Amino acid sequence: GRLDRNKNFSLALEAIKVLKMRGILCNLAIIGHETDYMGVDLHKLSHSLGIEKQVYFLGYQQNPFPFLRRSKLLLFTSFSEGFGMVVAEAMALGIPFVTTPVAGASEELANNESCGLVSDWNAKEYADKIEELLTDKELYQAMSRNCKEHIKNYSSENFVTSFKKMLEDVPEKSC
């Protein structure tokens, strides 16, 4: 994907800094092609926050699945999105997520926070949600199971069935 301003990756970097200050060391892999980030160099930001050894900029990846599969969490930090495809991909792998309150991820996919935790755009609050998933094994395992189950609602078969039903419910046009 793109590492542009809307993706708000600086929130993830700032949250990792908060976690480091709390003594919780975790790594962050950022996959994507850096475009104009409103004059903010994410590499320099990671250095200025003192987390450069914990952040890996992997660049654009044709197939991000091998990286996603090895991840414990997905951090979704966007200001706005349509349907969060990367969130759906993580869910299919049983990977819980932390998201900002964007429509597709926080409403539909988080499923009342049974699959993902919703945070505001505040680094401390975002870090709180990450910490909760990293330290509460029972919560993490439950959310992982819920992700795999809930994502089935978005299968192509379910979509086709819903679409057919919608078409059947459309009244006939009289001439």
PDB file of N, CA and C in Angstrom, residues 30 32 35 55 61 66 110 121 123 132 141:
ATOM      1  N   ILE A  30       6.513  -2.196   8.832  1.00  0.00           N
ATOM      2  CA  ILE A  30       5.684  -1.324   7.997  1.00  0.00           C
ATOM      3  C   ILE A  30       5.901  -1.734   6.549  1.00  0.00           C
ATOM      4  N   GLY A  32       4.848  -1.066   2.691  1.00  0.00           N
ATOM      5  CA  GLY A  32       4.229  -0.097   1.800  1.00  0.00           C
ATOM      6  C   GLY A  32       5.262   0.794   1.143  1.00  0.00           C
ATOM      7  N   THR A  35       5.051   7.460  -0.057  1.00  0.00           N
ATOM      8  CA  THR A  35       4.760   8.567  -0.958  1.00  0.00           C
ATOM      9  C   THR A  35       4.905   9.843  -0.138  1.00  0.00           C
ATOM     10  N   VAL A  55      11.544  -0.737  14.543  1.00  0.00           N
ATOM     11  CA  VAL A  55      10.712  -0.490  13.363  1.00  0.00           C
ATOM     12  C   VAL A  55      11.454  -0.950  12.106  1.00  0.00           C
ATOM     13  N   GLN A  61       5.593  -4.745  -0.986  1.00  0.00           N
ATOM     14  CA  GLN A  61       5.704  -6.193  -1.126  1.00  0.00           C
ATOM     15  C   GLN A  61       4.592  -6.685  -2.040  1.00  0.00           C
ATOM     16  N   PRO A  66       3.071 -13.481   3.636  1.00  0.00           N
ATOM     17  CA  PRO A  66       4.070 -14.122   4.508  1.00  0.00           C
ATOM     18  C   PRO A  66       4.438 -13.254   5.715  1.00  0.00           C
ATOM     19  N   ALA A 110     -14.606  -5.004  13.293  1.00  0.00           N
ATOM     20  CA  ALA A 110     -14.275  -5.151  14.717  1.00  0.00           C
ATOM     21  C   ALA A 110     -15.374  -5.923  15.448  1.00  0.00           C
ATOM     22  N   TRP A 121      -7.535   8.531  17.843  1.00  0.00           N
ATOM     23  CA  TRP A 121      -6.264   8.827  17.185  1.00  0.00           C
ATOM     24  C   TRP A 121      -5.222   9.335  18.189  1.00  0.00           C
ATOM     25  N   ALA A 123      -2.119   8.550  20.687  1.00  0.00           N
ATOM     26  CA  ALA A 123      -1.069   7.528  20.782  1.00  0.00           C
ATOM     27  C   ALA A 123      -1.133   6.743  22.085  1.00  0.00           C
ATOM     28  N   GLU A 132      -3.109  -4.209  25.707  1.00  0.00           N
ATOM     29  CA  GLU A 132      -4.157  -5.122  26.149  1.00  0.00           C
ATOM     30  C   GLU A 132      -4.107  -6.434  25.371  1.00  0.00           C
ATOM     31  N   GLN A 141      -6.588 -14.903  22.382  1.00  0.00           N
ATOM     32  CA  GLN A 141      -7.036 -16.172  21.788  1.00  0.00           C
ATOM     33  C   GLN A 141      -8.510 -16.123  21.407  1.00  0.00           C
TER      34      GLN A 141
END
